[in-house]
Every structure is written in structure tokens, then in C-alpha cells.
Amino acid sequence: MSLNVGSLSLVLMTQLSRLIAILTLLKSKRILTATELSHKYNITVRTVYRDIKKLIDAGVPVVTIEGKGYSLMDGYTVPPVQFTEKEANALITAQHLVTKSNDSSFVIDYKDALIKIKSVFKSSILEKSEHLSDKIHVFDTREKNIASNALSEIQLAITNYNYVEINYKKANDNNISFRKIEPYAIYSTENKWILIAWCYMRIEYRAFRIDRIQHFKILPETFEDRKFSIQAFFRQDPYDIKKKK
């Protein structure tokens, strides 16, 4: 299954946020292990290795302490963030793609994040980025307006392993069912956000369209990670996945 432009923007921003978060932890002079980082950000150890390599390639002096983990070289301070014009243009373009997302919480959080990012743009780049923004338009090909306002909260539940209670309405069914779930992953297809979660009613992983969630509650209690793999989930029969929505 291929990612649409909205999903790609989310992946890129999620990765950027994670790299900044890892750098912030390293700045605190903590020694971080790959296992610790994989658990904290719900990623594989291999992804941690790739993230550390990206930081090193970007000039961050990450050192490996044998048998302990990663740390920053003594005396290193992070210089002010500088964006090239092309990087700034990429972020502005992503904003137009994100605004077509059907989840208002995601749109609001992205706009707030971009305001903070734009605050460090050089004045010349900021002026050009605003000019470019007026020259971009993304057509919305959806036949109907499908809206939700839960994506940002659900993302937090995924990364913090919080139980979620939802009232869910299936397509062509007026009945609303109560579900207690363990949220594990999200994906976007045909302008719809889909949540993959362990459902205690069905005693299996199920796919829930976020715009069909009538009400949700993030519980303070946390669950034990079942080591869900989205890659393995997508190796199932596509018909079977649709049937589980």
C-alpha cells in the first residue's frame, strides 16, 4: 500500500520531531541506549541506528560509549537552527498538503509547529516562503467532506501506550458499539485516517476509521506492548483488512 501525500508529510514531520527530541535528550548529557530510544519512541532498534546516523551525517558529534550507549561529545553546543531556502519551501509545501487532512486536530498542531519553525527562518527566507505559499494550491478530490478531530490525541495514546475507550459506528450501520482498545498504529488512505488497535470486544487487531469514532476517551492506565508490526499487518489479505474495519 503506497503512502499518499498527506501520509508522507506526517512521516517526514514525525521523523524530524523525533530527531530533534533525541538531540534534546543527548544535550542533557544523558547516556542513551538504542533499546531505551526504541521503547520511548515506539520504533525499532534498526530505526534508532538510522536516526543516530542521520544526526552524525548532519554534523552532530554523537559518540558511542562501548557497552553503555550514545552520548554527545564533551563541549558540544547546538548552534542555532538554520534552514536553506529549499528546506523552507518543503515545509511550506507540506503545510498545504496537511491542510487537506480530514482531521482538524492534526491540522492545528501542524500549523502551531510550523509557526515555531518559521520563527527561526532568516528574514529573506521567510519573505520568500510567504511568497511561495501564495503560489501553491492543492485540489481536494474528495467526493464528500469526511472530518475527524481525534488524530493528535490518538497519536499520544499510541506513543504512551494508553488504553482508549471509543464509541464506534460502522458504515451502513446505525448501531454504535462501545470498544476498549490498545492503539498501535495509524495510516492514511483515500483521505481517511485508519487506526489499528487491539480490540477487547473482538479479541484481535481491528482497523477503525477515525472519522467513524463518535466519542473517545484516553485512559490514564497503560498497557503492555504486544510488539505489533504494521508491516506484518499489511501482509494480510487486503480483503480481510477491509472486513475488519
Coordinates of C-alpha atoms in Angstrom, one line a residue:
M1 CA 0.0 0.0 0.0
S2 CA 1.5 3.3 -1.1
L3 CA 1.5 6.5 1.1
N4 CA -0.5 9.4 -0.1
V5 CA 1.0 13.0 0.1
G6 CA -0.7 13.6 3.5
S7 CA 0.8 10.5 5.0
L8 CA 4.2 11.3 3.6
S9 CA 4.1 14.7 5.2
L10 CA 3.2 13.2 8.5
V11 CA 6.0 10.6 8.3
L12 CA 8.6 13.4 7.5
M13 CA 7.4 15.6 10.3
T14 CA 7.3 12.7 12.8
Q15 CA 10.9 11.8 11.9
L16 CA 12.1 15.4 12.2
S17 CA 10.4 15.8 15.6
R18 CA 11.9 12.5 16.7
L19 CA 15.5 13.6 15.7
I20 CA 15.1 16.9 17.5
A21 CA 13.8 15.1 20.6
I22 CA 16.7 12.6 20.5
L23 CA 19.2 15.5 20.2
T24 CA 17.5 17.3 23.1
L25 CA 18.0 14.2 25.3
L26 CA 21.6 13.9 24.2
K27 CA 22.1 17.6 25.1
S28 CA 21.1 16.8 28.6
K29 CA 24.3 14.7 28.8
R30 CA 22.3 11.5 29.4
I31 CA 23.7 8.3 28.1
L32 CA 21.0 6.8 25.8
T33 CA 20.8 3.2 24.7
A34 CA 19.2 2.1 21.4
T35 CA 16.8 0.0 23.3
E36 CA 15.7 2.9 25.5
L37 CA 15.1 5.1 22.5
S38 CA 13.2 2.4 20.6
H39 CA 10.9 2.0 23.6
K40 CA 10.5 5.7 24.1
Y41 CA 9.5 6.5 20.5
N42 CA 7.9 3.1 19.6
I43 CA 10.4 2.4 16.8
T44 CA 12.7 -0.5 16.0
V45 CA 16.3 -0.6 17.2
R46 CA 17.3 -0.5 13.5
T47 CA 15.4 2.8 13.1
V48 CA 17.3 4.1 16.1
Y49 CA 20.6 3.3 14.4
R50 CA 19.4 5.1 11.2
D51 CA 18.3 8.2 13.3
I52 CA 21.7 8.3 15.0
K53 CA 23.5 8.1 11.6
K54 CA 21.3 11.0 10.3
L55 CA 22.4 13.1 13.3
I56 CA 26.0 12.2 12.7
D57 CA 25.7 13.0 9.0
A58 CA 24.2 16.3 9.9
G59 CA 27.4 17.2 11.9
V60 CA 26.2 16.3 15.4
P61 CA 29.2 14.6 17.2
V62 CA 27.3 11.6 18.7
V63 CA 29.8 9.2 20.3
T64 CA 29.2 5.6 21.2
I65 CA 30.3 4.6 24.6
E66 CA 31.1 0.9 24.4
G67 CA 28.7 -1.2 26.4
K68 CA 26.7 1.8 27.6
G69 CA 25.1 3.7 24.7
Y70 CA 25.2 7.1 23.0
S71 CA 26.3 10.5 24.2
L72 CA 27.3 13.9 22.9
M73 CA 31.0 14.8 22.6
D74 CA 32.0 16.9 25.6
G75 CA 31.9 20.7 25.0
Y76 CA 29.5 20.4 22.1
T77 CA 26.7 23.0 21.9
V78 CA 23.9 23.0 19.4
P79 CA 24.2 26.0 17.0
P80 CA 21.0 28.0 16.1
V81 CA 18.9 26.0 13.6
Q82 CA 19.3 27.3 10.0
F83 CA 17.0 26.3 7.2
T84 CA 18.0 26.5 3.5
E85 CA 15.5 28.1 1.1
K86 CA 14.7 24.6 -0.3
E87 CA 14.1 23.2 3.2
A88 CA 11.8 26.1 4.0
N89 CA 10.0 25.6 0.7
A90 CA 9.5 21.9 1.5
L91 CA 7.9 22.8 4.9
I92 CA 5.6 25.4 3.3
T93 CA 4.5 23.0 0.6
A94 CA 3.9 20.3 3.3
Q95 CA 1.6 22.8 5.0
H96 CA -0.7 23.0 2.0
L97 CA -0.8 19.2 1.9
V98 CA -1.5 18.9 5.6
T99 CA -4.4 21.4 5.5
K100 CA -6.2 18.9 3.2
S101 CA -6.1 16.4 6.0
N102 CA -9.6 15.3 7.2
D103 CA -8.5 15.7 10.9
S104 CA -8.7 19.2 12.3
S105 CA -6.5 18.4 15.4
F106 CA -3.6 17.3 13.1
V107 CA -4.0 20.5 11.0
I108 CA -4.0 22.8 14.1
D109 CA -1.0 21.1 15.7
Y110 CA 1.0 21.2 12.4
K111 CA 0.2 24.9 12.0
D112 CA 1.3 25.6 15.5
A113 CA 4.6 23.6 15.0
L114 CA 5.2 25.5 11.7
I115 CA 4.8 28.9 13.4
K116 CA 7.6 27.9 15.8
I117 CA 9.8 26.6 13.0
K118 CA 9.3 29.8 10.9
S119 CA 10.3 31.9 13.8
V120 CA 14.0 30.8 13.2
F121 CA 13.9 31.5 9.4
K122 CA 16.1 34.2 8.1
S123 CA 14.1 37.3 7.2
S124 CA 15.0 36.8 3.5
I125 CA 13.9 33.1 3.5
L126 CA 10.7 34.0 5.5
E127 CA 9.7 36.6 2.9
K128 CA 10.3 34.1 0.0
S129 CA 8.4 31.3 1.8
E130 CA 5.4 33.6 2.3
H131 CA 5.6 34.5 -1.4
L132 CA 5.7 30.8 -2.3
S133 CA 2.8 30.0 -0.1
D134 CA 0.6 32.3 -2.2
K135 CA 1.6 30.4 -5.3
I136 CA 0.6 26.9 -4.2
H137 CA -2.8 25.3 -4.4
V138 CA -3.8 21.7 -3.7
F139 CA -7.0 20.4 -5.1
D140 CA -9.3 18.3 -2.9
T141 CA -10.7 15.4 -4.8
R142 CA -12.9 14.0 -2.0
E143 CA -16.5 13.4 -3.0
K144 CA -17.7 14.3 0.4
N145 CA -16.2 16.1 3.4
I146 CA -15.1 13.5 5.9
A147 CA -14.0 15.0 9.2
S148 CA -12.5 13.9 12.5
N149 CA -10.9 15.6 15.4
A150 CA -9.1 12.8 17.3
L151 CA -5.8 12.2 15.4
S152 CA -3.5 14.2 17.7
E153 CA -4.8 12.7 20.9
I154 CA -4.7 9.2 19.4
Q155 CA -1.1 9.7 18.4
L156 CA -0.3 10.5 22.1
A157 CA -2.1 7.3 23.2
I158 CA -0.1 5.3 20.7
T159 CA 3.3 6.6 21.9
N160 CA 2.4 6.4 25.6
Y161 CA 0.6 3.1 25.5
N162 CA -2.6 4.4 27.0
Y163 CA -5.8 2.4 26.7
V164 CA -8.6 4.2 24.8
E165 CA -12.3 3.8 25.0
I166 CA -14.4 4.6 21.9
N167 CA -17.9 4.6 20.7
Y168 CA -17.7 3.4 17.1
K169 CA -20.2 3.5 14.2
K170 CA -19.6 1.2 11.3
A171 CA -20.6 2.1 7.7
N172 CA -24.2 1.5 6.8
D173 CA -25.0 0.6 10.5
N174 CA -26.9 2.9 12.8
N175 CA -25.8 1.0 15.9
I176 CA -22.9 2.4 17.9
S177 CA -20.7 -0.1 19.8
F178 CA -18.5 0.6 22.8
R179 CA -14.9 -0.6 22.5
K180 CA -11.9 -0.7 24.8
I181 CA -8.8 -0.8 22.6
E182 CA -5.0 -0.7 22.7
P183 CA -4.0 1.7 19.9
Y184 CA -0.9 0.7 17.9
A185 CA -0.6 2.4 14.6
I186 CA -2.3 4.7 12.1
Y187 CA -2.3 5.0 8.3
S188 CA -4.0 7.2 5.7
T189 CA -5.7 6.0 2.5
E190 CA -8.1 7.8 0.2
N191 CA -8.1 10.8 2.6
K192 CA -9.2 8.7 5.5
W193 CA -7.2 8.1 8.7
I194 CA -7.3 4.5 10.0
L195 CA -6.4 3.4 13.5
I196 CA -5.1 -0.1 14.0
A197 CA -5.7 -1.3 17.6
W198 CA -6.2 -4.4 19.7
C199 CA -9.9 -4.7 20.3
Y200 CA -11.1 -6.3 23.5
M201 CA -14.6 -6.9 22.1
R202 CA -13.2 -8.9 19.1
I203 CA -10.1 -10.2 20.8
E204 CA -7.9 -9.4 17.8
Y205 CA -6.4 -6.5 15.9
R206 CA -9.0 -4.3 14.2
A207 CA -8.9 -1.3 11.8
F208 CA -11.0 1.7 12.9
R209 CA -11.8 4.7 10.6
I210 CA -11.1 7.7 12.9
D211 CA -13.9 9.7 11.4
R212 CA -16.3 7.0 12.5
I213 CA -15.3 7.3 16.1
Q214 CA -18.2 9.1 17.7
H215 CA -16.6 9.7 21.1
F216 CA -13.3 8.7 22.6
K217 CA -11.6 8.8 26.0
I218 CA -7.9 8.4 26.6
L219 CA -7.4 6.4 29.9
P220 CA -4.5 7.1 32.3
E221 CA -3.9 3.3 32.5
T222 CA -1.2 1.9 30.2
F223 CA -1.0 -1.5 28.5
E224 CA 1.9 -3.9 27.8
D225 CA 3.2 -3.6 24.3
R226 CA 2.2 -6.6 22.2
K227 CA 5.1 -5.8 19.7
F228 CA 2.6 -5.1 16.9
S229 CA 4.2 -4.9 13.4
I230 CA 2.4 -2.7 10.9
Q231 CA 4.4 -4.4 8.1
A232 CA 3.1 -7.8 9.2
F233 CA -0.4 -6.4 9.4
F234 CA -0.3 -5.2 5.8
R235 CA 0.9 -8.6 4.6
Q236 CA -2.6 -10.0 5.4
D237 CA -5.2 -10.4 2.7
P238 CA -6.3 -6.8 1.8
Y239 CA -10.0 -8.1 1.8
D240 CA -9.5 -9.3 5.3
I241 CA -8.2 -5.9 6.5
K242 CA -11.2 -4.1 4.9
K243 CA -13.6 -6.6 6.6
K244 CA -12.2 -5.8 10.0
K245 CA -13.0 -2.1 9.8

